[in-house]
Short mmCIF file of C-alpha atoms in Angstrom, two decimals:
data_model
loop_
_atom_site.label_atom_id
_atom_site.label_comp_id
_atom_site.label_asym_id
_atom_site.label_seq_id
_atom_site.Cartn_x
_atom_site.Cartn_y
_atom_site.Cartn_z
CA MET D 167 11.27 -68.77 -48.52
CA ASP D 168 13.96 -71.34 -47.95
CA SER D 169 17.30 -70.97 -49.70
CA SER D 170 20.41 -73.02 -49.50
CA ASP D 171 22.49 -70.20 -51.01
CA GLU D 172 24.84 -68.38 -48.68
CA ILE D 173 23.94 -64.72 -48.23
CA THR D 174 26.82 -62.29 -47.90
CA GLN D 175 26.28 -58.74 -46.69
CA LYS D 176 28.82 -56.06 -47.51
CA ARG D 177 29.04 -52.52 -46.28
CA ILE D 178 28.39 -49.97 -48.97
CA VAL D 179 28.92 -46.89 -46.80
CA SER D 180 32.26 -45.21 -46.23
CA ARG D 181 33.46 -43.17 -43.29
CA VAL D 182 35.13 -39.79 -43.57
CA ASP D 183 37.18 -38.40 -40.68
CA PHE D 184 37.76 -34.66 -40.74
CA ASP D 185 41.13 -33.99 -39.14
CA PHE D 186 42.80 -30.72 -38.17
CA THR D 187 46.43 -29.78 -37.71
CA TYR D 188 47.38 -26.64 -35.78
CA HIS D 189 50.75 -24.91 -35.61
CA ASN D 190 49.89 -23.35 -32.25
CA PRO D 191 48.15 -25.40 -29.53
CA TYR D 192 46.56 -22.28 -28.08
CA VAL D 193 44.81 -21.69 -31.40
CA ARG D 194 43.46 -25.23 -31.29
CA ASN D 195 42.00 -24.63 -27.86
CA ALA D 196 40.54 -21.26 -28.86
CA VAL D 197 38.28 -22.69 -31.58
CA THR D 198 34.69 -21.61 -30.99
CA ASP D 199 33.08 -23.41 -33.93
CA LYS D 200 33.89 -25.85 -36.72
CA SER D 201 31.31 -26.55 -39.39
CA LEU D 202 31.10 -28.33 -42.71
CA SER D 203 29.09 -27.23 -45.76
CA PHE D 204 28.84 -29.19 -48.98
CA GLY D 205 28.97 -28.29 -52.63
CA ASP D 206 26.88 -30.08 -55.26
CA VAL D 207 27.34 -33.64 -54.02
CA ARG D 208 25.12 -36.46 -55.26
CA PHE D 209 24.75 -39.89 -53.69
CA TYR D 210 22.97 -43.05 -54.76
CA THR D 211 19.69 -43.43 -52.93
CA THR D 212 18.55 -46.99 -53.75
CA LEU D 213 20.07 -50.43 -53.25
CA SER D 214 18.43 -53.38 -55.03
CA GLY D 215 18.32 -56.92 -53.80
CA SER D 216 20.95 -57.82 -56.37
CA GLY D 217 23.29 -55.23 -54.97
CA GLU D 218 22.87 -52.65 -57.71
CA LEU D 219 22.85 -48.95 -56.79
CA SER D 220 20.49 -46.49 -58.40
CA GLY D 221 18.62 -43.28 -57.73
CA GLU D 222 20.25 -39.93 -57.08
CA SER D 223 20.06 -37.35 -54.29
CA ASN D 224 19.25 -33.76 -55.17
CA GLY D 225 22.76 -32.47 -54.51
CA THR D 226 21.76 -30.55 -51.42
CA LEU D 227 23.05 -31.43 -47.94
CA ASP D 228 22.53 -29.48 -44.75
CA PRO D 229 25.68 -28.14 -43.06
CA ILE D 230 26.95 -30.27 -40.21
CA SER D 231 28.87 -29.43 -37.06
CA LEU D 232 32.39 -30.69 -36.43
CA ASN D 233 32.52 -29.47 -32.85
CA GLU D 234 31.66 -32.70 -31.06
CA GLN D 235 31.81 -35.23 -33.86
CA THR D 236 34.34 -35.30 -36.69
CA SER D 237 33.52 -38.68 -38.26
CA TYR D 238 30.54 -39.22 -40.56
CA LEU D 239 29.19 -42.03 -42.75
CA PHE D 240 28.26 -41.44 -46.39
CA MET D 241 26.42 -43.43 -49.06
CA PRO D 242 28.29 -44.18 -52.32
CA LEU D 243 28.82 -41.26 -54.68
CA CYS D 244 26.98 -41.21 -57.98
CA GLY D 245 28.94 -41.62 -61.20
CA ASN D 246 31.68 -39.02 -61.39
CA ALA D 247 30.53 -37.06 -58.35
CA HIS D 248 33.08 -35.87 -55.79
CA LEU D 249 32.66 -35.14 -52.10
CA ASN D 250 33.48 -31.45 -51.87
CA GLY D 251 32.68 -28.37 -49.85
CA GLU D 252 34.08 -25.96 -47.29
CA ILE D 253 35.16 -26.24 -43.68
CA THR D 254 34.70 -23.09 -41.63
CA ILE D 255 36.74 -22.61 -38.48
CA SER D 256 35.99 -19.78 -36.05
CA THR D 257 38.43 -18.80 -33.31
CA ARG D 258 38.90 -16.08 -30.74
CA ASN D 259 42.02 -14.69 -29.12
CA TYR D 260 42.84 -13.16 -25.76
CA ARG D 261 42.18 -9.66 -27.09
CA LYS D 262 38.53 -10.60 -27.78
CA GLU D 263 39.13 -10.66 -31.54
CA GLU D 264 37.23 -13.26 -33.56
CA ARG D 265 38.49 -14.80 -36.78
CA ARG D 266 36.72 -16.92 -39.35
CA GLN D 267 38.70 -19.05 -41.78
CA VAL D 268 37.35 -21.16 -44.66
CA TYR D 269 39.15 -24.16 -46.11
CA GLY D 270 37.94 -25.92 -49.25
CA PHE D 271 38.15 -29.69 -49.59
CA GLU D 272 37.51 -32.33 -52.23
CA GLN D 273 37.52 -36.10 -51.92
CA GLN D 274 37.66 -37.68 -55.38
CA SER D 275 36.05 -40.98 -54.39
CA LEU D 276 34.53 -42.82 -51.46
CA SER D 277 35.41 -46.49 -51.15
CA SER D 278 32.89 -48.79 -49.50
CA ASN D 279 33.83 -50.05 -46.04
CA HIS D 280 36.80 -47.67 -45.93
CA ILE D 281 37.88 -44.78 -43.72
CA HIS D 282 38.98 -41.63 -45.54
CA HIS D 283 40.78 -38.73 -43.93
CA ILE D 284 40.33 -35.11 -44.93
CA GLU D 285 42.91 -32.97 -43.16
CA SER D 286 42.76 -29.20 -42.78
CA VAL D 287 46.10 -27.59 -41.95
CA VAL D 288 45.09 -24.50 -40.02
CA THR D 289 47.36 -21.55 -40.76
CA HIS D 290 46.41 -18.83 -38.33
CA PRO D 291 47.55 -15.22 -37.79
CA ASP D 292 48.33 -16.08 -34.16
CA ASP D 293 50.62 -19.02 -35.02
CA LYS D 294 53.77 -17.15 -33.98
CA ASP D 295 52.20 -15.27 -31.07
CA ILE D 296 53.87 -15.83 -27.71
CA VAL D 297 50.68 -15.50 -25.71
CA MET D 298 49.66 -18.63 -23.87
CA PHE D 299 45.91 -18.29 -24.30
CA ILE D 300 44.53 -20.49 -21.54
CA THR D 301 40.92 -21.14 -22.39
CA PRO D 302 39.00 -23.70 -20.30
CA ALA D 303 39.78 -26.24 -23.03
CA ALA D 304 43.48 -25.42 -22.87
CA TYR D 305 43.52 -25.62 -19.08
CA ASN D 306 41.81 -29.01 -19.10
CA ALA D 307 44.16 -30.27 -21.82
CA GLY D 308 47.12 -29.40 -19.60
CA GLY D 309 45.95 -31.68 -16.80
CA HIS D 310 46.97 -29.15 -14.17
CA LYS D 311 46.66 -30.03 -10.50
CA ALA D 312 45.44 -28.03 -7.51
CA ILE D 313 46.93 -27.35 -4.09
CA LEU D 314 45.46 -28.02 -0.64
CA GLN D 315 43.11 -30.66 -2.01
CA ASP D 316 41.69 -33.41 0.18
CA ASP D 317 44.09 -36.02 -1.21
CA GLU D 318 47.20 -33.90 -0.64
CA THR D 319 49.54 -35.54 1.86
CA LYS D 320 50.34 -33.98 5.22
CA GLU D 321 54.03 -34.04 4.26
CA VAL D 322 53.21 -31.61 1.45
CA TYR D 323 50.64 -29.21 2.89
CA THR D 324 52.52 -28.74 6.18
CA ASN D 325 55.86 -28.11 4.46
CA PRO D 326 56.33 -24.31 4.25
CA SER D 327 58.80 -24.69 1.38
CA LEU D 328 55.93 -26.17 -0.63
CA ARG D 329 52.83 -24.50 0.84
CA LYS D 330 53.06 -20.95 2.15
CA PHE D 331 51.63 -17.65 0.99
CA ASN D 332 51.29 -13.99 1.80
CA THR D 333 47.72 -12.74 1.84
CA SER D 334 48.69 -9.64 -0.18
CA GLN D 335 50.01 -11.90 -2.95
CA PRO D 336 47.69 -14.92 -3.12
CA LEU D 337 48.36 -15.40 -6.85
CA GLN D 338 51.99 -16.45 -7.15
CA VAL D 339 53.51 -16.34 -10.65
CA SER D 340 57.07 -17.19 -11.61
CA VAL D 341 59.29 -18.70 -14.28
CA THR D 342 60.74 -22.06 -13.23
CA GLU D 343 64.30 -23.22 -13.81
CA GLU D 344 62.98 -25.27 -16.74
CA GLY D 345 61.44 -22.25 -18.44
CA LYS D 346 57.85 -22.95 -17.46
CA LEU D 347 55.28 -20.43 -16.37
CA HIS D 348 54.10 -21.34 -12.87
CA ALA D 349 50.89 -19.91 -11.44
CA ARG D 350 49.72 -20.95 -7.97
CA PHE D 351 46.57 -19.44 -6.47
CA TYR D 352 45.76 -19.40 -2.75
CA SER D 353 42.08 -18.62 -3.08
CA PRO D 354 38.75 -20.44 -2.70
CA ARG D 355 37.37 -18.39 -5.61
CA ASN D 356 38.16 -18.45 -9.32
CA LEU D 357 39.69 -15.37 -10.90
CA SER D 358 38.64 -14.32 -14.42
CA ASN D 359 40.34 -12.45 -17.26
CA VAL D 360 43.92 -12.64 -16.03
CA LEU D 361 46.73 -11.23 -18.17
CA ILE D 362 50.32 -11.99 -17.18
CA LYS D 363 53.00 -9.76 -18.65
CA MET D 364 56.74 -10.33 -18.85
CA GLN D 365 59.69 -7.99 -19.03
CA LEU D 366 63.06 -9.31 -20.24
CA PRO D 367 65.87 -6.81 -19.59
CA GLN D 368 67.99 -8.18 -22.46
CA VAL D 369 65.12 -7.63 -24.90
CA SER D 370 63.32 -4.45 -23.87
CA ASN D 371 62.47 -2.27 -20.91
CA GLU D 372 58.80 -2.74 -21.81
CA TYR D 373 56.51 -5.45 -20.58
CA PHE D 374 54.88 -7.65 -23.19
CA ASP D 375 51.85 -9.95 -23.02
CA LEU D 376 52.84 -13.49 -22.03
CA ALA D 377 49.75 -15.41 -20.91
CA TYR D 378 46.03 -14.86 -20.65
CA PHE D 379 43.71 -17.00 -18.55
CA ASP D 380 39.98 -16.94 -19.20
CA SER D 381 39.82 -18.19 -15.63
CA ILE D 382 42.33 -19.22 -12.98
CA PRO D 383 40.62 -21.88 -10.86
CA ALA D 384 40.59 -21.79 -7.09
CA PHE D 385 43.79 -23.25 -5.62
CA CYS D 386 45.23 -23.82 -9.10
CA ASP D 387 48.78 -25.08 -9.58
CA PHE D 388 49.59 -24.38 -13.21
CA TYR D 389 52.84 -25.30 -14.96
CA GLU D 390 53.33 -24.91 -18.71
CA GLU D 391 56.37 -24.34 -20.91
CA ILE D 392 56.70 -20.82 -22.25
CA PRO D 393 56.62 -20.82 -26.09
CA LEU D 394 59.78 -18.70 -26.17
CA ILE D 395 61.69 -21.81 -25.08
CA GLU D 396 60.69 -23.61 -28.29
CA ARG D 397 60.76 -20.95 -31.02
CA SER D 398 61.02 -17.29 -31.91
CA VAL D 399 57.80 -15.44 -31.17
CA MET D 400 55.90 -12.25 -31.85
CA CYS D 401 55.05 -10.15 -28.79
CA ARG D 402 52.82 -7.18 -28.12
CA THR D 403 54.34 -4.58 -25.80
CA GLU D 404 52.50 -2.24 -23.46
CA SER D 405 52.99 0.66 -25.87
CA GLY D 406 51.27 -1.35 -28.61
CA LYS D 407 54.35 -2.30 -30.62
CA VAL D 408 54.66 -5.80 -32.04
CA ILE D 409 58.20 -7.13 -31.75
CA GLU D 410 59.89 -10.41 -32.56
CA ILE D 411 61.94 -12.15 -29.89
CA SER D 412 64.32 -14.94 -30.78
CA LYS D 413 64.21 -18.29 -29.04
CA LYS D 414 65.57 -18.20 -25.48
CA THR D 415 66.98 -20.74 -23.09
CA ALA D 416 65.55 -21.30 -19.63
CA THR D 417 68.64 -19.63 -18.20
CA GLU D 418 67.99 -16.54 -20.31
CA LEU D 419 64.47 -16.35 -18.84
CA SER D 420 65.74 -16.54 -15.26
CA ASN D 421 65.82 -12.75 -14.87
CA ALA D 422 62.33 -12.22 -16.28
CA VAL D 423 60.00 -9.94 -14.34
CA LEU D 424 56.27 -10.75 -14.29
CA LYS D 425 53.21 -8.72 -13.41
CA ILE D 426 49.49 -9.48 -13.29
CA GLU D 427 46.47 -7.58 -14.57
CA SER D 428 42.77 -8.41 -14.37
CA ASP D 429 39.48 -6.55 -14.66
CA ASP D 430 37.73 -9.02 -12.36
CA PRO D 431 36.23 -7.16 -9.34
CA PHE D 432 37.55 -10.00 -7.17
CA TRP D 433 41.07 -9.07 -8.25
CA ALA D 434 40.45 -5.48 -7.22
CA LYS D 435 39.57 -6.68 -3.74
CA LEU D 436 42.70 -8.81 -3.53
CA GLN D 437 44.75 -5.81 -4.64
CA ASP D 438 43.27 -3.85 -1.74
CA ILE D 439 45.04 -6.16 0.72
CA LYS D 440 47.98 -3.89 1.51
CA HIS D 441 49.25 -5.43 4.73
CA GLY D 442 49.71 -9.13 4.05
CA TRP D 443 50.37 -11.83 6.60
CA ASN D 444 52.39 -14.97 5.83
CA ILE D 445 50.41 -18.16 6.40
CA TYR D 446 51.50 -21.78 6.54
CA TRP D 447 50.21 -24.88 8.33
CA GLY D 448 51.34 -27.18 11.12
CA LEU D 449 50.20 -30.40 12.77
CA TYR D 450 51.43 -29.49 16.27
CA GLY D 451 51.83 -33.22 16.94
CA GLY D 452 48.40 -34.26 15.68
CA ASP D 453 47.79 -36.90 13.03
CA PRO D 454 45.21 -36.08 10.32
CA GLU D 455 45.30 -39.66 9.08
CA ARG D 456 43.58 -40.89 12.23
CA GLU D 457 39.82 -40.63 12.55
CA ASP D 458 40.14 -38.63 15.75
CA GLY D 459 42.94 -36.43 14.42
CA GLY D 460 45.53 -37.99 16.73
CA PRO D 461 45.12 -35.34 19.42
CA VAL D 462 48.21 -34.26 21.33
CA GLY D 463 47.43 -31.88 24.17
CA ASN D 464 45.08 -29.25 22.75
CA TRP D 465 45.97 -29.88 19.09
CA MET D 466 44.82 -32.36 16.46
CA GLY D 467 45.88 -32.97 12.87
CA ILE D 468 44.79 -30.20 10.54
CA ARG D 469 43.46 -31.40 7.18
CA PRO D 470 43.30 -29.63 3.80
CA VAL D 471 39.61 -28.82 4.34
CA HIS D 472 40.68 -26.64 7.30
CA CYS D 473 43.68 -25.21 5.46
CA ARG D 474 41.42 -23.95 2.69
CA GLU D 475 39.16 -22.25 5.24
CA SER D 476 42.16 -20.57 6.83
CA VAL D 477 43.02 -19.12 3.42
CA ALA D 478 39.52 -17.66 3.29
CA LEU D 479 39.70 -16.26 6.83
CA PHE D 480 43.06 -14.56 6.49
CA LEU D 481 42.31 -13.12 3.06
CA ASN D 482 39.21 -11.59 4.61
CA PHE D 483 40.93 -10.45 7.80
CA THR D 484 43.83 -8.71 6.06
CA TYR D 485 41.37 -7.09 3.66
CA MET D 486 39.22 -5.95 6.58
CA ILE D 487 42.02 -4.18 8.42
CA ASP D 488 42.25 -1.53 5.68
CA MET D 489 38.52 -1.04 5.16
CA PRO D 490 37.55 2.57 6.00
CA GLU D 491 34.42 1.24 7.70
CA HIS D 492 36.58 -0.92 9.97
CA GLU D 493 38.74 2.00 10.97
CA GLN D 494 35.62 4.05 11.68
CA ILE D 495 34.26 1.35 13.99
CA LEU D 496 37.46 1.55 16.02
CA ARG D 497 37.33 5.31 16.20
CA ASP D 498 33.67 5.29 17.20
CA ASN D 499 34.50 2.87 20.03
CA ALA D 500 37.91 4.10 21.07
CA ASP D 501 36.85 4.03 24.71
CA GLN D 502 36.46 0.22 24.50
CA LEU D 503 40.08 -0.45 23.53
CA TYR D 504 42.26 -1.23 26.52
CA ASP D 505 45.23 -3.40 27.46
CA ASP D 506 45.64 -5.96 30.25
CA ASN D 507 46.10 -3.18 32.81
CA LYS D 508 42.85 -1.57 31.64
CA GLN D 509 44.83 1.28 30.18
CA PRO D 510 43.49 2.84 26.96
CA VAL D 511 45.07 1.77 23.68
CA LYS D 512 44.99 4.34 20.93
CA VAL D 513 43.24 3.50 17.68
CA GLU D 514 46.44 4.21 15.73
CA ALA D 515 48.28 1.67 17.89
CA VAL D 516 45.62 -0.99 17.28
CA LEU D 517 45.69 -0.39 13.53
CA GLN D 518 49.49 -0.57 13.56
CA GLN D 519 49.38 -3.89 15.40
CA MET D 520 46.78 -5.34 13.02
CA ARG D 521 48.71 -4.15 9.98
CA MET D 522 52.09 -5.33 11.18
CA ALA D 523 53.76 -7.95 8.96
CA ARG D 524 53.37 -11.34 10.64
CA THR D 525 53.96 -15.01 9.95
CA LEU D 526 51.58 -17.57 11.42
CA GLN D 527 51.67 -21.34 11.58
CA VAL D 528 48.01 -22.31 11.50
CA GLY D 529 46.69 -25.45 13.17
CA LEU D 530 43.54 -27.22 14.28
CA VAL D 531 42.57 -27.15 17.95
CA TYR D 532 41.29 -30.29 19.68
CA PRO D 533 38.14 -29.32 21.61
CA GLY D 534 38.04 -32.41 23.80
CA ASN D 535 39.76 -30.59 26.66
CA GLY D 536 37.39 -27.66 26.55
CA VAL D 537 39.75 -25.48 24.52
CA VAL D 538 38.46 -24.07 21.21
CA GLY D 539 41.25 -21.68 20.23
CA LEU D 540 44.98 -21.14 20.72
CA GLY D 541 47.12 -18.20 19.69
CA GLY D 542 50.15 -16.13 20.45
CA GLY D 543 53.36 -15.12 18.70
CA SER D 544 53.45 -17.08 15.44
CA THR D 545 50.88 -19.67 16.57
CA PHE D 546 47.24 -19.60 15.58
CA GLY D 547 44.57 -22.28 15.85
CA CYS D 548 40.85 -22.80 16.16
CA TYR D 549 38.57 -25.83 16.44
CA GLN D 550 36.74 -27.18 13.41
CA GLN D 551 33.44 -25.37 13.92
CA GLY D 552 35.21 -22.03 14.02
CA TRP D 553 36.89 -22.65 10.69
CA PHE D 554 33.64 -23.69 9.05
CA GLU D 555 31.37 -20.99 10.47
CA HIS D 556 33.44 -17.80 10.56
CA TYR D 557 31.32 -16.37 7.73
CA PHE D 558 28.13 -16.08 9.75
CA ASN D 559 28.64 -17.17 13.36
CA THR D 560 29.64 -14.29 15.63
CA TYR D 561 30.73 -16.75 18.34
CA SER D 562 33.11 -18.46 15.93
CA CYS D 563 34.40 -15.05 14.91
CA SER D 564 34.95 -14.03 18.49
CA ILE D 565 37.22 -17.07 18.90
CA MET D 566 39.21 -16.04 15.83
CA PHE D 567 39.65 -12.49 17.05
CA HIS D 568 40.37 -13.64 20.61
CA GLU D 569 43.34 -15.61 19.28
CA LEU D 570 44.35 -12.71 17.04
CA GLY D 571 44.36 -10.57 20.17
CA HIS D 572 46.92 -12.96 21.64
CA VAL D 573 48.94 -12.78 18.42
CA MET D 574 48.94 -9.00 18.82
CA GLY D 575 50.41 -9.45 22.30
CA TYR D 576 47.41 -9.07 24.60
CA GLY D 577 46.25 -11.27 27.46
CA HIS D 578 42.88 -12.23 28.91
CA ASN D 579 42.35 -9.03 30.85
CA SER D 580 42.41 -6.88 27.71
CA SER D 581 39.71 -5.70 25.35
CA PHE D 582 41.31 -7.86 22.66
CA THR D 583 40.44 -11.32 24.02
CA TYR D 584 37.63 -11.53 26.61
CA GLY D 585 36.52 -8.01 25.82
CA PRO D 586 34.66 -5.76 23.39
CA TRP D 587 37.31 -5.68 20.63
CA ALA D 588 37.06 -9.44 20.06
CA GLU D 589 33.57 -10.21 21.35
CA LYS D 590 31.55 -7.23 20.11
CA LEU D 591 33.34 -4.97 17.66
CA MET D 592 35.42 -7.21 15.39
CA ASN D 593 33.29 -10.35 15.33
CA ASN D 594 30.11 -8.45 14.50
CA PHE D 595 31.83 -6.23 11.96
CA TYR D 596 33.24 -9.28 10.16
CA VAL D 597 29.91 -11.13 9.98
CA ASN D 598 27.85 -8.06 9.15
CA ASN D 599 30.21 -7.08 6.32
CA ILE D 600 30.99 -10.53 4.93
CA GLN D 601 29.30 -9.59 1.65
CA ASP D 602 32.04 -7.00 1.06
CA MET D 603 34.93 -9.34 1.83
CA PRO D 604 37.01 -11.10 -0.85
CA ILE D 605 35.65 -14.52 0.19
CA ASN D 606 32.08 -13.45 0.77
CA SER D 607 30.29 -16.78 1.05
CA LYS D 608 30.72 -20.17 2.71
CA ASN D 609 29.50 -21.74 -0.54
CA TYR D 610 32.85 -21.45 -2.28
CA LEU D 611 34.19 -24.19 -0.02
CA ASN D 612 31.03 -25.67 1.50
CA SER D 613 33.23 -27.31 4.12
CA THR D 614 30.41 -28.51 6.37
CA GLN D 615 29.48 -30.97 3.61
CA ASN D 616 33.03 -32.11 2.95
CA PRO D 617 33.44 -35.86 3.57
CA HIS D 618 36.96 -35.32 4.90
CA ARG D 619 35.91 -33.15 7.83
CA TYR D 620 36.13 -34.67 11.28
CA LYS D 621 32.80 -36.29 12.12
#
């Protein structure tokens, strides 16, 4: 049918956005479910060609989720009907407690082609709680970075004032000068269920709960302002008391003492590292920005992919030295421990040397001259294959322990380099017991597939 009349189409639906306001950001990021249920709400169901609305829904609407989507379109309301119902918000806290709150709402009218906002102001029992509850959502919202990543510059990862750790304390926590909680983790593995407690001498001699991480990611570098800087807070002490602490300045937090707790079995292994070694990284003249590593002598430029593997190796090594099974291997083979003069070395002396506090500058060895490892004093290096295959390759492990033998002060005529300590006892023990080590799989780093390795 032809018509010369102009046809105008108008929207009859309206949009409703369901908004939420939280007094505590950690409550917002601890929401497990948001849902919407309706009361007796009736909508028109029919639109005639002339634009008249008629018909009526039965007043029943299925509940809808507000987890992923918070905006919905609705048909016009019938007569004097109102859009009404309840919004249910479920949350959890760091103490595994779940809460369910219900907020009623009513929208008197819905205007066609209009956006309406229904806001729920969430008043929660944890609003004044000090605890920084770092759920995965909260961690992602913070935009936190990571250390020793492939895009980190050589000026950063080879600067010991910026990148250095002790293997007995791979999770470093502190309060910054600005009053932020800083957590830095030298580990290829995530750590779950981490509670950080604080003790403020001017407040109490008890520790109180400060922050809880559902998970601390591998190599995390977390900075976030402590709520106590912004407002007075409620705290739970170790004895179970709930106390209020008034707002503090960053200076007043400077003498805070922190401690870490976790029920993750991985944390238990890290806690078993009693004799830590200090590790940092050096270029030894090499250039990691060149495709060939800019070799200088027997060194080339170490890259973050190798630094991460050295974290794995030294966490495992310093864990291994206190394993009862490791000590037993030494005692069972005491006759194979000798120095450069072929004189016996007592097991107690070997254990003392392995457990001695040391600081190593770790580098990457250039294999083009036929050298695959370098070590001695505070120097330690291995070629790329050794770093990538120490988990399963006994040859790679023998290189690592050969250089550790040099670090311990032994030469090439001893058992600790070209001899049974490095080439039979330690390398095989490490590989055969990798499943019991803190970093028990190459798959955490998967370095052989890393595009930034040397080709």
